[in-house]
Short mmCIF file of C-alpha atoms in Angstrom, two decimals:
data_model
loop_
_atom_site.label_atom_id
_atom_site.label_comp_id
_atom_site.label_asym_id
_atom_site.label_seq_id
_atom_site.Cartn_x
_atom_site.Cartn_y
_atom_site.Cartn_z
CA ALA N 1 102.68 78.42 103.70
CA GLN N 2 103.11 80.69 100.43
CA SER N 3 106.16 82.63 99.13
CA VAL N 4 107.14 83.96 95.23
CA THR N 5 110.56 84.63 94.37
CA GLN N 6 111.45 86.73 91.45
CA LEU N 7 114.35 85.18 89.75
CA ASP N 8 115.61 88.58 88.59
CA SER N 9 116.07 92.11 90.32
CA HIS N 10 117.07 94.04 87.71
CA VAL N 11 115.91 94.25 83.53
CA SER N 12 116.97 96.14 81.19
CA VAL N 13 115.30 96.23 77.59
CA SER N 14 115.92 98.49 74.13
CA GLU N 15 111.88 99.97 73.59
CA GLY N 16 109.84 98.22 71.36
CA THR N 17 111.64 94.80 72.29
CA PRO N 18 109.83 91.72 74.83
CA VAL N 19 109.49 92.09 78.33
CA LEU N 20 110.00 89.00 80.30
CA LEU N 21 109.78 89.22 84.25
CA ARG N 22 109.91 85.60 86.09
CA CYS N 23 108.47 85.04 88.88
CA ASN N 24 108.19 81.48 90.10
CA TYR N 25 105.63 80.74 93.68
CA SER N 26 104.72 78.32 96.14
CA SER N 27 101.74 77.61 98.34
CA SER N 28 99.70 74.71 100.21
CA TYR N 29 96.52 76.28 98.36
CA SER N 30 95.28 76.49 94.34
CA PRO N 31 97.24 79.70 95.18
CA SER N 32 95.82 83.17 93.15
CA LEU N 33 98.83 85.20 91.70
CA PHE N 34 99.46 88.35 90.99
CA TRP N 35 100.87 90.78 89.70
CA TYR N 36 101.49 95.02 90.71
CA VAL N 37 103.49 97.18 89.48
CA GLN N 38 105.01 100.24 91.13
CA HIS N 39 105.64 103.59 90.12
CA PRO N 40 108.06 106.27 91.73
CA ASN N 41 105.91 108.06 94.08
CA LYS N 42 102.56 105.90 93.21
CA GLY N 43 100.69 103.42 94.68
CA LEU N 44 100.48 99.55 93.52
CA GLN N 45 98.56 98.92 90.81
CA LEU N 46 97.19 95.52 89.77
CA LEU N 47 98.53 94.27 86.24
CA LEU N 48 96.33 91.26 86.49
CA LYS N 49 95.82 88.26 87.93
CA TYR N 50 94.79 84.61 88.02
CA THR N 51 92.54 82.80 90.34
CA SER N 52 92.33 80.01 88.61
CA ALA N 53 90.50 80.64 85.10
CA ALA N 54 92.45 80.61 82.47
CA THR N 55 96.18 79.56 81.91
CA LEU N 56 96.60 82.76 79.91
CA VAL N 57 95.84 86.13 81.61
CA LYS N 58 96.53 89.90 79.78
CA GLY N 59 96.26 92.71 81.95
CA ILE N 60 96.94 96.24 81.06
CA ASN N 61 99.04 97.86 78.93
CA GLY N 62 99.50 94.76 77.12
CA PHE N 63 100.52 92.58 79.55
CA GLU N 64 100.49 88.89 80.52
CA ALA N 65 101.22 85.93 82.70
CA GLU N 66 100.14 82.62 81.92
CA PHE N 67 100.18 80.13 84.86
CA LYS N 68 101.91 77.05 84.31
CA LYS N 69 101.90 74.34 87.50
CA SER N 70 104.11 72.53 86.35
CA GLU N 71 106.96 74.70 86.81
CA THR N 72 105.33 77.27 89.67
CA SER N 73 106.29 79.99 87.42
CA PHE N 74 103.78 83.12 86.65
CA HIS N 75 106.15 84.84 84.31
CA LEU N 76 104.77 88.77 83.00
CA THR N 77 105.29 89.04 79.61
CA LYS N 78 104.98 91.83 76.86
CA PRO N 79 105.49 91.72 73.49
CA SER N 80 106.64 94.91 73.14
CA ALA N 81 107.91 97.04 75.73
CA HIS N 82 107.70 101.00 76.43
CA MET N 83 110.00 103.65 77.71
CA SER N 84 106.50 104.11 80.53
CA ASP N 85 106.42 100.40 81.31
CA ALA N 86 109.79 101.71 83.67
CA ALA N 87 109.12 100.90 87.38
CA GLU N 88 109.56 98.23 89.52
CA TYR N 89 107.24 95.43 89.22
CA PHE N 90 105.44 92.59 91.91
CA CYS N 91 104.80 89.28 92.20
CA VAL N 92 102.66 88.31 94.23
CA VAL N 93 100.44 84.34 96.14
CA GLY N 94 97.15 85.16 97.63
CA GLY N 95 96.57 82.36 100.51
CA GLY N 96 93.73 82.33 102.96
CA GLY N 97 92.86 84.97 104.07
CA ASN N 98 93.34 86.40 101.29
CA LYS N 99 96.94 87.17 102.88
CA LEU N 100 98.90 88.52 99.95
CA THR N 101 102.96 87.60 99.80
CA PHE N 102 104.89 90.20 97.70
CA GLY N 103 108.54 89.00 95.90
CA THR N 104 111.30 90.77 96.15
CA GLY N 105 110.50 92.81 93.15
CA THR N 106 112.11 93.89 89.43
CA GLN N 107 113.34 96.74 87.91
CA LEU N 108 112.11 97.34 84.61
CA LYS N 109 114.46 99.39 82.61
CA VAL N 110 113.65 100.79 79.17
CA GLU N 111 116.46 102.24 77.32
CA LEU N 112 115.83 104.09 73.85
CA GLY G 1 89.42 101.95 90.16
CA ALA G 2 89.20 103.38 93.61
CA VAL G 3 92.00 105.93 95.32
CA VAL G 4 93.70 105.33 98.06
CA SER G 5 95.36 108.29 100.02
CA GLN G 6 98.62 108.13 102.09
CA HIS G 7 98.87 111.06 104.83
CA PRO G 8 101.98 112.63 104.55
CA SER G 9 104.15 111.63 102.72
CA TRP G 10 106.91 111.75 103.94
CA VAL G 11 107.63 112.56 107.23
CA ILE G 12 110.68 113.45 109.13
CA CYS G 13 110.44 112.98 112.89
CA LYS G 14 112.95 113.16 116.29
CA SER G 15 113.61 109.62 118.24
CA GLY G 16 111.74 108.51 120.50
CA THR G 17 108.33 110.51 119.83
CA SER G 18 105.39 108.84 117.63
CA VAL G 19 103.97 108.97 114.52
CA LYS G 20 100.87 109.10 112.98
CA ILE G 21 100.16 107.88 109.33
CA GLU G 22 96.40 108.43 107.80
CA CYS G 23 95.10 105.86 104.75
CA ARG G 24 91.96 106.47 103.62
CA SER G 25 90.20 104.97 100.82
CA LEU G 26 88.50 108.12 98.84
CA ASP G 27 85.79 106.05 97.01
CA PHE G 28 84.59 103.16 98.50
CA GLN G 29 84.22 102.03 101.74
CA ALA G 30 86.24 99.68 103.24
CA THR G 31 86.10 96.80 104.96
CA THR G 32 89.55 95.79 106.32
CA MET G 33 92.49 98.09 105.90
CA PHE G 34 96.36 96.02 105.94
CA TRP G 35 99.18 98.01 106.88
CA TYR G 36 102.84 97.47 105.30
CA ARG G 37 106.38 97.77 105.69
CA GLN G 38 109.07 97.67 102.73
CA PHE G 39 112.94 98.37 103.17
CA PRO G 40 114.29 99.86 100.93
CA LYS G 41 115.49 97.43 97.53
CA GLN G 42 113.36 94.38 99.42
CA SER G 43 109.94 93.33 98.92
CA LEU G 44 106.84 94.76 100.81
CA MET G 45 105.85 93.56 104.70
CA LEU G 46 102.60 92.57 106.15
CA MET G 47 102.61 94.36 109.08
CA ALA G 48 98.31 94.37 110.25
CA THR G 49 95.15 93.79 109.24
CA SER G 50 92.14 96.14 110.31
CA ASN G 51 88.64 95.29 109.83
CA GLU G 52 86.49 98.77 111.13
CA GLY G 53 85.47 98.84 114.30
CA SER G 54 87.61 95.93 115.45
CA LYS G 55 91.58 95.36 117.66
CA ALA G 56 93.36 94.66 114.40
CA THR G 57 95.26 91.53 113.85
CA TYR G 58 98.97 91.31 113.52
CA GLU G 59 101.78 90.10 112.41
CA GLN G 60 104.54 88.00 113.67
CA GLY G 61 106.97 89.04 114.50
CA VAL G 62 105.18 92.44 115.27
CA GLU G 63 104.81 94.71 117.79
CA LYS G 64 101.59 95.96 118.42
CA ASP G 65 102.26 98.23 121.67
CA LYS G 66 105.44 99.97 118.56
CA PHE G 67 102.96 100.18 115.36
CA LEU G 68 98.48 100.92 117.42
CA ILE G 69 96.57 100.59 114.39
CA ASN G 70 93.02 101.79 114.77
CA HIS G 71 90.27 101.32 111.89
CA ALA G 72 87.43 104.06 113.34
CA SER G 73 85.12 104.64 110.89
CA LEU G 74 85.45 102.97 107.22
CA THR G 75 87.27 104.73 105.20
CA LEU G 76 90.34 106.03 107.87
CA SER G 77 92.89 103.92 109.63
CA THR G 78 96.18 105.22 111.30
CA LEU G 79 99.02 103.68 112.04
CA THR G 80 100.93 104.99 114.86
CA VAL G 81 104.51 104.55 115.35
CA THR G 82 104.99 104.89 119.28
CA SER G 83 108.35 106.24 120.38
CA ALA G 84 110.07 106.09 116.54
CA HIS G 85 113.97 105.11 117.14
CA PRO G 86 115.82 104.84 113.45
CA GLU G 87 115.43 101.48 112.63
CA ASP G 88 111.50 102.53 111.88
CA SER G 89 112.93 104.38 109.52
CA SER G 90 111.42 102.77 106.43
CA PHE G 91 107.91 103.01 103.26
CA TYR G 92 105.06 102.28 105.54
CA ILE G 93 101.97 101.89 102.30
CA CYS G 94 98.42 100.87 103.04
CA SER G 95 95.70 98.72 101.21
CA ALA G 96 91.82 98.94 101.35
CA ARG G 97 89.74 96.23 100.53
CA GLY G 98 85.89 97.17 99.80
CA GLY G 99 83.48 93.75 101.25
CA GLY G 100 83.91 90.57 100.60
CA ALA G 101 87.33 89.15 98.54
CA GLY G 102 87.84 91.69 96.60
CA GLU G 103 91.54 93.86 95.87
CA GLN G 104 93.59 95.53 97.52
CA PHE G 105 93.44 99.01 96.60
CA PHE G 106 97.44 100.53 97.43
CA GLY G 107 98.13 103.62 98.63
CA PRO G 108 100.62 105.95 97.68
CA GLY G 109 103.17 104.96 100.56
CA THR G 110 104.11 107.06 103.98
CA ARG G 111 108.26 107.93 104.34
CA LEU G 112 109.62 107.74 107.85
CA THR G 113 112.77 109.67 108.77
CA VAL G 114 113.90 109.00 112.34
CA LEU G 115 117.48 111.15 112.70
#
């Protein structure tokens, strides 16, 4: 069984400040972990993925995430937020049969 | 990246009617397609997995006779909501994957409203 918990349903930051979106997971397997972004009326886009290689994963648009097994966490960060980063972000765990289990999402708001 | 389209992007129908949603992989062959449902302010829930030329595999609690899935070609899968009721109103999202355990590419979703 696998599950994922996104600790914040909404996060608000000022443009140019760091972003932290938190995610904890539970998995019976050695997990694959993903972060997806969903802009309004657009399909889900893969930001980055962890598949048991380097624990610090770099993704697109300056995002990165660190896999911490001891904390069962996979938090998403970005050093400096941009207005275009405003969107819904989903933490996802992949398991057997390539089935994806989605978190409930975090709405990121970026203010001037 | 690969592009997946869905049609229609939104649909309104009367209770008791059936609605068909198409999912197409535009620039790659999708051996596997997935259908998800997303309620407002909630996460995506996997409904079923379909492999081209095979019957779909439904997740527990999903009525296969209500949500008919057809994956007749490597670029097209359809989801038909039969005898739709207001509780079927939701956002339906498909994804497509090429061979092996590659990345899933997601469509933009279809918003279904049943009156």
